[in-house]
PDB file of C-alpha atoms in Angstrom:
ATOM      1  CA  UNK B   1       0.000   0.000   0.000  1.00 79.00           C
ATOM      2  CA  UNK B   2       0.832   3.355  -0.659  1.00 86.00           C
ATOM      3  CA  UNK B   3       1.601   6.140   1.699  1.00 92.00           C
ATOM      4  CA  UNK B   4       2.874   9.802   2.244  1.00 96.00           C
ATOM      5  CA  UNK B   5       4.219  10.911   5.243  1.00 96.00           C
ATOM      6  CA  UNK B   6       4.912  14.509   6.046  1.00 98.00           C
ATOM      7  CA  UNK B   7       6.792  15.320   9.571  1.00 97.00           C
ATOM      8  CA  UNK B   8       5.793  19.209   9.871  1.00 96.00           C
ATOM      9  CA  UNK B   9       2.667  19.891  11.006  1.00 96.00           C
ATOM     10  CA  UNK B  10       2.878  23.377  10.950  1.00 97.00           C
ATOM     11  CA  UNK B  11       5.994  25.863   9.497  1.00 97.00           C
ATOM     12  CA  UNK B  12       6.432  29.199  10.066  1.00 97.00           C
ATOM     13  CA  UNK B  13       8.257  31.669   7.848  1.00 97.00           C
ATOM     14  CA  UNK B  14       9.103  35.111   7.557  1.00 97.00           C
ATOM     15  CA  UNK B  15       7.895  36.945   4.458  1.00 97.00           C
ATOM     16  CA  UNK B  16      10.440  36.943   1.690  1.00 97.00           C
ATOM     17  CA  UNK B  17      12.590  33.987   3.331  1.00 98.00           C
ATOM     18  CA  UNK B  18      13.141  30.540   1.939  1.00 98.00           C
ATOM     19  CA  UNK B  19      10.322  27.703   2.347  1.00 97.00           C
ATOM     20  CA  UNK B  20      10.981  24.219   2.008  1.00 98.00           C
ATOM     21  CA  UNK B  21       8.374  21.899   2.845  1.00 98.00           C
ATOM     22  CA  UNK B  22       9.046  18.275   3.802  1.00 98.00           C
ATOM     23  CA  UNK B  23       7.701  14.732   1.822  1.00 98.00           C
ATOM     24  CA  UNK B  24       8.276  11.333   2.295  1.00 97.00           C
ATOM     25  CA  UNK B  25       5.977   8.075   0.498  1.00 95.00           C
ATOM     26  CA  UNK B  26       6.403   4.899   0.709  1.00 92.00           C
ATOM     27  CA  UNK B  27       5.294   2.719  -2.533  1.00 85.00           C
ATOM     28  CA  UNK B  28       6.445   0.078  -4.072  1.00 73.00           C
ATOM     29  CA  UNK B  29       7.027   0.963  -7.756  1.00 79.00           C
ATOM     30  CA  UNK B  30       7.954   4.253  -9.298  1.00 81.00           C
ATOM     31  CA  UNK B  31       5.359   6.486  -7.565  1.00 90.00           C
ATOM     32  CA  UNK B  32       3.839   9.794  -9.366  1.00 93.00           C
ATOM     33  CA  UNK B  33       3.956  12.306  -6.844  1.00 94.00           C
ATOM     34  CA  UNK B  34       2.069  15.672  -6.295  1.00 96.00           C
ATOM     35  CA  UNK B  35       1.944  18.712  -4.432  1.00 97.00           C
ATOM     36  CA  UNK B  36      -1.407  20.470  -3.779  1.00 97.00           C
ATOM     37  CA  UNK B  37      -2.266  23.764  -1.758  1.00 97.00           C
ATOM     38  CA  UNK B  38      -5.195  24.138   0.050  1.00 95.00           C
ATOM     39  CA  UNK B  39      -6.688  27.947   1.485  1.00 91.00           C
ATOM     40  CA  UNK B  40      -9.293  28.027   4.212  1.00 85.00           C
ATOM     41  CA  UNK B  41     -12.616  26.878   2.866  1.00 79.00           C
ATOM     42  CA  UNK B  42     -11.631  26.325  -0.373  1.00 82.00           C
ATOM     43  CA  UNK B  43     -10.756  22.831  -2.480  1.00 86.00           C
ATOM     44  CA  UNK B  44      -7.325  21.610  -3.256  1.00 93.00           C
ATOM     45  CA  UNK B  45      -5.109  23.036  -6.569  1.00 94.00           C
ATOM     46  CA  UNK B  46      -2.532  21.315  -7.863  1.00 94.00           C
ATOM     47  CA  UNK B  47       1.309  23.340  -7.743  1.00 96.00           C
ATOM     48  CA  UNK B  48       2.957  20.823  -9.978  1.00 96.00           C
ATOM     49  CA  UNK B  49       3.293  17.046 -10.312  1.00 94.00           C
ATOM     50  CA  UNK B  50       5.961  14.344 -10.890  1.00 94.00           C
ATOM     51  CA  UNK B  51       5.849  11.334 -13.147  1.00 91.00           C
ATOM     52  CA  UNK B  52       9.359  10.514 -14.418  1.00 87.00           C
ATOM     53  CA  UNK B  53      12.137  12.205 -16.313  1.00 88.00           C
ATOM     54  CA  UNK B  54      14.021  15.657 -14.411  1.00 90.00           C
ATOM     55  CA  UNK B  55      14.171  15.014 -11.156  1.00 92.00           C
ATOM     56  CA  UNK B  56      13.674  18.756 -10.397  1.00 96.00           C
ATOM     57  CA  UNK B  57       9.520  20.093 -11.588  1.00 96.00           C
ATOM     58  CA  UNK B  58       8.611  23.431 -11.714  1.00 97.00           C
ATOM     59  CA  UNK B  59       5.191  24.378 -10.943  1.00 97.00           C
ATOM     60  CA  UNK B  60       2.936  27.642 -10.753  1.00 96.00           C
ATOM     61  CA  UNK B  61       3.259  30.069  -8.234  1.00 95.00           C
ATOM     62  CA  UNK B  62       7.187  30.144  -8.203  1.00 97.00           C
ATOM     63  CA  UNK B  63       7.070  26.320  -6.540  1.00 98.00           C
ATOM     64  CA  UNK B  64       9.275  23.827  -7.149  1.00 98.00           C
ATOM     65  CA  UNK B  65       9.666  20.040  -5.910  1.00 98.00           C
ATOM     66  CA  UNK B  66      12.908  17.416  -6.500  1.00 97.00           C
ATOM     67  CA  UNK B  67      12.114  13.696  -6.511  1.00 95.00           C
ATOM     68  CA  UNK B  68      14.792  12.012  -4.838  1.00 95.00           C
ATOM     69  CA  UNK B  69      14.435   8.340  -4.858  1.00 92.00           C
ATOM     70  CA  UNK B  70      17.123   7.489  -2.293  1.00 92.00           C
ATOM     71  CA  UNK B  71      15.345   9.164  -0.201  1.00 94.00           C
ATOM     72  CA  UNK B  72      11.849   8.609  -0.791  1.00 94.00           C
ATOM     73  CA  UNK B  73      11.243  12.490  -0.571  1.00 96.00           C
ATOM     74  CA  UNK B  74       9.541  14.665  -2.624  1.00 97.00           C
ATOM     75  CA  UNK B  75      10.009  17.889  -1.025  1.00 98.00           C
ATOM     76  CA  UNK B  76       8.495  21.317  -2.125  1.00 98.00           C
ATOM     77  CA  UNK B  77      10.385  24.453  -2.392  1.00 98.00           C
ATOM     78  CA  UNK B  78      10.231  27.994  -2.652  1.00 98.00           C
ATOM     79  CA  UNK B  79      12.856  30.501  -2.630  1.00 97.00           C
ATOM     80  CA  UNK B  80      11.324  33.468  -1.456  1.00 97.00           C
ATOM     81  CA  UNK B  81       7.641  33.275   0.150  1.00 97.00           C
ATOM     82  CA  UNK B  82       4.541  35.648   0.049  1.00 96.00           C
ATOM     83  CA  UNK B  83       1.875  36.578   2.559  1.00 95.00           C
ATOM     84  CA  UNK B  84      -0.329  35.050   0.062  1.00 95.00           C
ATOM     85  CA  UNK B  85       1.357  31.930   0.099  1.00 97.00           C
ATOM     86  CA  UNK B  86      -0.231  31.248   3.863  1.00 97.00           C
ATOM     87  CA  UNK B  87      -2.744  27.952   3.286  1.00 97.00           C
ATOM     88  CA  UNK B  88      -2.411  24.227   3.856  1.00 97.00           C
ATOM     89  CA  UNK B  89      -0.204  21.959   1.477  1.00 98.00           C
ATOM     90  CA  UNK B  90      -0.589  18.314   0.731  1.00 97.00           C
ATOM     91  CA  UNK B  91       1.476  15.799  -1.303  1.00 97.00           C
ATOM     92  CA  UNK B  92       0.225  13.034  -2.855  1.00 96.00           C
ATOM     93  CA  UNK B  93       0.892   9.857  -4.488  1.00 94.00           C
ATOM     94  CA  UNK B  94      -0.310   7.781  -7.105  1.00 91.00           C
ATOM     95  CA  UNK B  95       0.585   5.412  -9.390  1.00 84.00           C
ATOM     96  CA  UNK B  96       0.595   4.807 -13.419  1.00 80.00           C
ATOM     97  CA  UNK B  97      -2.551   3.225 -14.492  1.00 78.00           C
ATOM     98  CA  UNK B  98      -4.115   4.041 -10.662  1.00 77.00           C
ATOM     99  CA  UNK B  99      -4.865   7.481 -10.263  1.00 81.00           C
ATOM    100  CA  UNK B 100      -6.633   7.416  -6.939  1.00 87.00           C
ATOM    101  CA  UNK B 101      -4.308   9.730  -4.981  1.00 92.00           C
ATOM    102  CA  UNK B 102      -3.230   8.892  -1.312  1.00 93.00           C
ATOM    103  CA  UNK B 103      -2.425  12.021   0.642  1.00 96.00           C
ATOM    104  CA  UNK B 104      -0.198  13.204   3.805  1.00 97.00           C
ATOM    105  CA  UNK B 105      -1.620  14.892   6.788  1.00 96.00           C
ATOM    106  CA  UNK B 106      -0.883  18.225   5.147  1.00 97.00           C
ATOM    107  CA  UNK B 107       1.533  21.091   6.108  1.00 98.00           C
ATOM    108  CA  UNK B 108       0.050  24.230   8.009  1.00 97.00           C
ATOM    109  CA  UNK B 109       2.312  27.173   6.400  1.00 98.00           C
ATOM    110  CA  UNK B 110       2.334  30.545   8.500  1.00 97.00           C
ATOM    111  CA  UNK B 111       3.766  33.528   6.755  1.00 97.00           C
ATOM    112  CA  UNK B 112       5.031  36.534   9.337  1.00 96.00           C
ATOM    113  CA  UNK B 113       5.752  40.078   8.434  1.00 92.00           C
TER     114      UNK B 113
ATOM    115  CA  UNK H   1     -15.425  26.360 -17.585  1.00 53.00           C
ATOM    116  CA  UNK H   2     -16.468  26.683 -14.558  1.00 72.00           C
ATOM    117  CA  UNK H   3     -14.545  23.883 -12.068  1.00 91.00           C
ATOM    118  CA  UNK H   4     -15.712  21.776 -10.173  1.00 95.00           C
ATOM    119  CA  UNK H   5     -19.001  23.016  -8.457  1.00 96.00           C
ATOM    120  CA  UNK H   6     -19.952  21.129  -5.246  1.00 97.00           C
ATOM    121  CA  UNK H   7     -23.626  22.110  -3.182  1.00 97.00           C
ATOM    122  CA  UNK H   8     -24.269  22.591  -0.869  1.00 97.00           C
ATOM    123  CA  UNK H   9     -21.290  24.646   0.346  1.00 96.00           C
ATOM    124  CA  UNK H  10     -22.599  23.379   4.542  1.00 97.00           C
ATOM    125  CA  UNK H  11     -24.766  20.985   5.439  1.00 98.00           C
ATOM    126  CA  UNK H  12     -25.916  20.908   9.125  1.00 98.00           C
ATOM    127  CA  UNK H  13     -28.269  17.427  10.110  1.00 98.00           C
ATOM    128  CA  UNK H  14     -29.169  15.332  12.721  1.00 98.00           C
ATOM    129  CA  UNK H  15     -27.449  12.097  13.660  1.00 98.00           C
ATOM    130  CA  UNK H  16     -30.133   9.453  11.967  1.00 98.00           C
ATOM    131  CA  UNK H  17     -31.225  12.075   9.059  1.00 98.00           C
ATOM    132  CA  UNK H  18     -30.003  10.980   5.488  1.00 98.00           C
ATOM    133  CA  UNK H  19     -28.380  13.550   3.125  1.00 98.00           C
ATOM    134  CA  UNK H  20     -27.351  13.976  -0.310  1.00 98.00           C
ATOM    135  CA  UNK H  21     -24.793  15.930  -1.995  1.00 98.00           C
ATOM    136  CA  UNK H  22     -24.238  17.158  -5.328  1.00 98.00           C
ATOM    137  CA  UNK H  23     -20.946  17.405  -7.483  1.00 98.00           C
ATOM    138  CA  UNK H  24     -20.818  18.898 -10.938  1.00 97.00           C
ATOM    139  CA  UNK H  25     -17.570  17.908 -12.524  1.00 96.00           C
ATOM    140  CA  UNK H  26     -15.500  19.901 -15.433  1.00 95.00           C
ATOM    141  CA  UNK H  27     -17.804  18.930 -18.483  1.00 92.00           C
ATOM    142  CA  UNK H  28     -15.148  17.130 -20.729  1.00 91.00           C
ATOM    143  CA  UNK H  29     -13.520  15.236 -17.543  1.00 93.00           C
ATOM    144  CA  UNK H  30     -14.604  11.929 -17.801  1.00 92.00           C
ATOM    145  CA  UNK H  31     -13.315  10.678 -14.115  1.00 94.00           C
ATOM    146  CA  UNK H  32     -15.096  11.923 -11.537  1.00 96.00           C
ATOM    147  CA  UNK H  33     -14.013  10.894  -7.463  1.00 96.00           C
ATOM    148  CA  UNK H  34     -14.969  11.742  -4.071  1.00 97.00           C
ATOM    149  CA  UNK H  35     -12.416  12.404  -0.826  1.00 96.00           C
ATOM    150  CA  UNK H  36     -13.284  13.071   2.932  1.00 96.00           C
ATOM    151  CA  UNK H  37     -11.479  15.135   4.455  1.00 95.00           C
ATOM    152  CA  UNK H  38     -11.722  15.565   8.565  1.00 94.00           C
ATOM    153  CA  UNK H  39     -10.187  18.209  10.564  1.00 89.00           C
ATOM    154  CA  UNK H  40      -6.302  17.851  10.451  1.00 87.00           C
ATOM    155  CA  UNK H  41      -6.441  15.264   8.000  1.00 91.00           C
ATOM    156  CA  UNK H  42      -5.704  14.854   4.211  1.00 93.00           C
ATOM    157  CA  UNK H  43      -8.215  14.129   2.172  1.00 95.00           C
ATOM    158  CA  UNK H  44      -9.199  10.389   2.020  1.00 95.00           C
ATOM    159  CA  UNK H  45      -9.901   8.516  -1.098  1.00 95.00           C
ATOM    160  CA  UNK H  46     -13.999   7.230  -0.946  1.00 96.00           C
ATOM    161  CA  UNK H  47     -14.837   6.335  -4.853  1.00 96.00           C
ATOM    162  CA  UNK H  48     -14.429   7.082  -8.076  1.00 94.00           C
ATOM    163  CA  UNK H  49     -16.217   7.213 -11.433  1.00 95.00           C
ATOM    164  CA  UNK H  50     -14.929   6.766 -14.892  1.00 94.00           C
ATOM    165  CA  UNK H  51     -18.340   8.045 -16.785  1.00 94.00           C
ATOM    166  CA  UNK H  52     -21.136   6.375 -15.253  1.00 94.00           C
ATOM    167  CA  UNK H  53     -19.475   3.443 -13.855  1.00 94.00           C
ATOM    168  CA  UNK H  54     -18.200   3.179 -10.274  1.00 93.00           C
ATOM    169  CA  UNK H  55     -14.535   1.850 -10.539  1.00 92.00           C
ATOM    170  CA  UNK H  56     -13.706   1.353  -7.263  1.00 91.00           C
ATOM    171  CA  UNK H  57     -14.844   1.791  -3.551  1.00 92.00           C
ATOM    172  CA  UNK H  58     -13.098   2.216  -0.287  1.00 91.00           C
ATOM    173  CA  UNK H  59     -13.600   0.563   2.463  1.00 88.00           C
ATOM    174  CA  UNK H  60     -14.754   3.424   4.079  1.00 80.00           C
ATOM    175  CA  UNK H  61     -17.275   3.782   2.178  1.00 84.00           C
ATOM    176  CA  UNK H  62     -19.869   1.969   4.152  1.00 87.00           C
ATOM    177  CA  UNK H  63     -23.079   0.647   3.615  1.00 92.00           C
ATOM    178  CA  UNK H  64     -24.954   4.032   4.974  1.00 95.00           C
ATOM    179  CA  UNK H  65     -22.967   5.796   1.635  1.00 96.00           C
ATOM    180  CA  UNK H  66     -24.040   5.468  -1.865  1.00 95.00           C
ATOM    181  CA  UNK H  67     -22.587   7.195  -4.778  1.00 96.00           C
ATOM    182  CA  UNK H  68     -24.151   7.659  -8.037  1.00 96.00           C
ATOM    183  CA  UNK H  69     -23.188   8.947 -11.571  1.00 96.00           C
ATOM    184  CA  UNK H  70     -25.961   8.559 -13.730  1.00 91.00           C
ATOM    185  CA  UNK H  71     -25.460   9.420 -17.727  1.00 87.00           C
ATOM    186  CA  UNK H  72     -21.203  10.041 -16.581  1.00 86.00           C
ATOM    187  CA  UNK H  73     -22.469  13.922 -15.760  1.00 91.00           C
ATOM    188  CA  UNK H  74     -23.219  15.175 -11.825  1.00 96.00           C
ATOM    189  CA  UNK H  75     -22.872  12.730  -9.152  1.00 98.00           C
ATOM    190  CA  UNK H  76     -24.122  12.509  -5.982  1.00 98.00           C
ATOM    191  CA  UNK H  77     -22.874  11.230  -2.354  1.00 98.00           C
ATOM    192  CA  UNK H  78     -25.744   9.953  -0.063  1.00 97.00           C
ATOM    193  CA  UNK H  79     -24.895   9.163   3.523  1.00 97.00           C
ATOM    194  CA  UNK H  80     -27.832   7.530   4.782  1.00 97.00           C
ATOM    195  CA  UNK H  81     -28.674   7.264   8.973  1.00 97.00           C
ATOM    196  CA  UNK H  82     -26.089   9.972   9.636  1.00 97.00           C
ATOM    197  CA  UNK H  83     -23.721   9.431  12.812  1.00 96.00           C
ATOM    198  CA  UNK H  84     -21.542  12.332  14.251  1.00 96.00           C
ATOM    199  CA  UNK H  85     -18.284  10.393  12.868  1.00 95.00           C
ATOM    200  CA  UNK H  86     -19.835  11.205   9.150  1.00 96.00           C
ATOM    201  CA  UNK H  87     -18.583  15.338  10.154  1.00 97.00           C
ATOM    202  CA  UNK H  88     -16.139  15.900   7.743  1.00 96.00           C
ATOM    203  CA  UNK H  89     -15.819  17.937   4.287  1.00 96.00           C
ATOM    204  CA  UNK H  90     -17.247  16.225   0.998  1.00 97.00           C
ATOM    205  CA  UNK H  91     -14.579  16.900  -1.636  1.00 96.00           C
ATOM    206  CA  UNK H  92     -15.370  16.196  -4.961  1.00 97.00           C
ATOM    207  CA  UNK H  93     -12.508  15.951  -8.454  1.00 96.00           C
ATOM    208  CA  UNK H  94     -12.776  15.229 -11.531  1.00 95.00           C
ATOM    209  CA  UNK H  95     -10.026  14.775 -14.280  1.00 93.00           C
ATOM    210  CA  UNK H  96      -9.663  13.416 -17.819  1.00 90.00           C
ATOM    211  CA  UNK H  97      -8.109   9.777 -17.577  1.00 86.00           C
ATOM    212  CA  UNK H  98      -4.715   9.811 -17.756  1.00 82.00           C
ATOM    213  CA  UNK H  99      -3.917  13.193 -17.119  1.00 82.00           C
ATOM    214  CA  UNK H 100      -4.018  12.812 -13.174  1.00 80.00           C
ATOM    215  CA  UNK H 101      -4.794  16.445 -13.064  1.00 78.00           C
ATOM    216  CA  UNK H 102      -7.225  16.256 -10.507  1.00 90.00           C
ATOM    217  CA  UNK H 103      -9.569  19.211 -10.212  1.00 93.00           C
ATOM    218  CA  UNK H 104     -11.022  19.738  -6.935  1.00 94.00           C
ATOM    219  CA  UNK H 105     -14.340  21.451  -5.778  1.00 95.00           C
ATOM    220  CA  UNK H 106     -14.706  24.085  -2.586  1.00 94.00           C
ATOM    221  CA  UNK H 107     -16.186  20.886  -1.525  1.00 95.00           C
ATOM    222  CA  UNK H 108     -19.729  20.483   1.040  1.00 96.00           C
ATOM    223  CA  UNK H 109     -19.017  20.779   4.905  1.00 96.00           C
ATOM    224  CA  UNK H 110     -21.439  18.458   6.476  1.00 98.00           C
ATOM    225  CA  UNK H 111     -22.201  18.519  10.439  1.00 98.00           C
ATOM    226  CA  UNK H 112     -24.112  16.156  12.115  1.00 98.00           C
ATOM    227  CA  UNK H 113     -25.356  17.261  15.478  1.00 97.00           C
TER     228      UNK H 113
END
């Protein structure tokens, strides 16, 4: 079975400073991997996605994530944060021909002046 | 396009009433699923569609739930004899096979009191 694990409940981060958020899964095969962001009341959107090839994906927003297999990690990036960027982030996992997702516990990101 | 549009937006019942709710997916997207997702929690995989046919189930989809796609359009999520463990948001995605770009609703808050 497939599973994400992500140790930070909740970050906080001073506006303009660096943001990296922390992702580990456990599956089997080659796992496609996702990062979502979630703002009060609102649904999940999707910052980017992984599925083979560069290990390094760019998504919207100024995100970025780097698959590391050794590692099992998946961790999200940003290099300079904005108040706006306060919400809730989630990765995910799938797998090729399954694409139920299985996600972490989420990420609570705080953004200070 | 308009997304993913999920109603109601809250839904506040007694334990032991039965309630429905409604998910309109992205016209062309073909997969349609539903998540739960409780307070400090990821969302958690219930079903999913593919058109009008229910591909899979979780297990925690019990018997009080029921999820329907008729003619691959809207779906809906009944919970039927609702007990205060059903409190949770109703997410609803849909995506085009393949594509795993899930697009999520502002999903349907149910309480049961």
């Amino acid at each position: 079975a497939q599973s994400v694990t992500q140790p930070d409940i909740h970050i906080t981060v001073s506006e303009g400073a660096s943001l990296e958020l922390r992702c580990n899964y456990s599956y089997g095969a080659t796992p496609y991997l996702f990062w979502y962001v979630q703002s009060p009341g609102q649904g999940l959107q999707l910052l980017l996605k992984y599925f083979s090839g560069d290990t390094l994906v760019q998504g919207i927003k100024g995100f970025e994530a780097e698959f590391k297999r050794s590692q099992s990690s998946f961790n999200l990036r940003k290099p300079s944060v904005h108040w706006s960027d306060a919400a809730e982030y989630f990765c995910a996992v799938g797998a090729k021909g399954n694409e139920k997702l299985t996600f972490g516990t989420g990420t609570r990101l705080t953004i200070i002046p | 396009d308009t997304g993913v549009s999920q109603d109601p937006r809250h839904k506040i019942t007694k334990r032991g009433q039965n309630v429905t709710f409604r998910c309109d997916p992205i016209s062309e997207h073909n997969r349609l699923y539903w998540y739960r997702q409780t307070l400090g929690q990821g969302p958690e995989f219930l079903t999913y569609f593919q058109n009008e046919a229910q591909l899979e189930k979780s297990r925690l989809l019990s018997d009080r739930f029921s999820a329907e796609r008729p003619k691959g359009s809207f779906s809906t999520l009944e919970i039927q004899r609702t007990e205060q463990g059903d409190s949770a948001m109703y997410l609803c995605a849909s995506s085009l096979q393949g594509t795993y770009g899930y697009t999520f609703g502002s999903g349907t808050r149910l309480t049961v009191v």
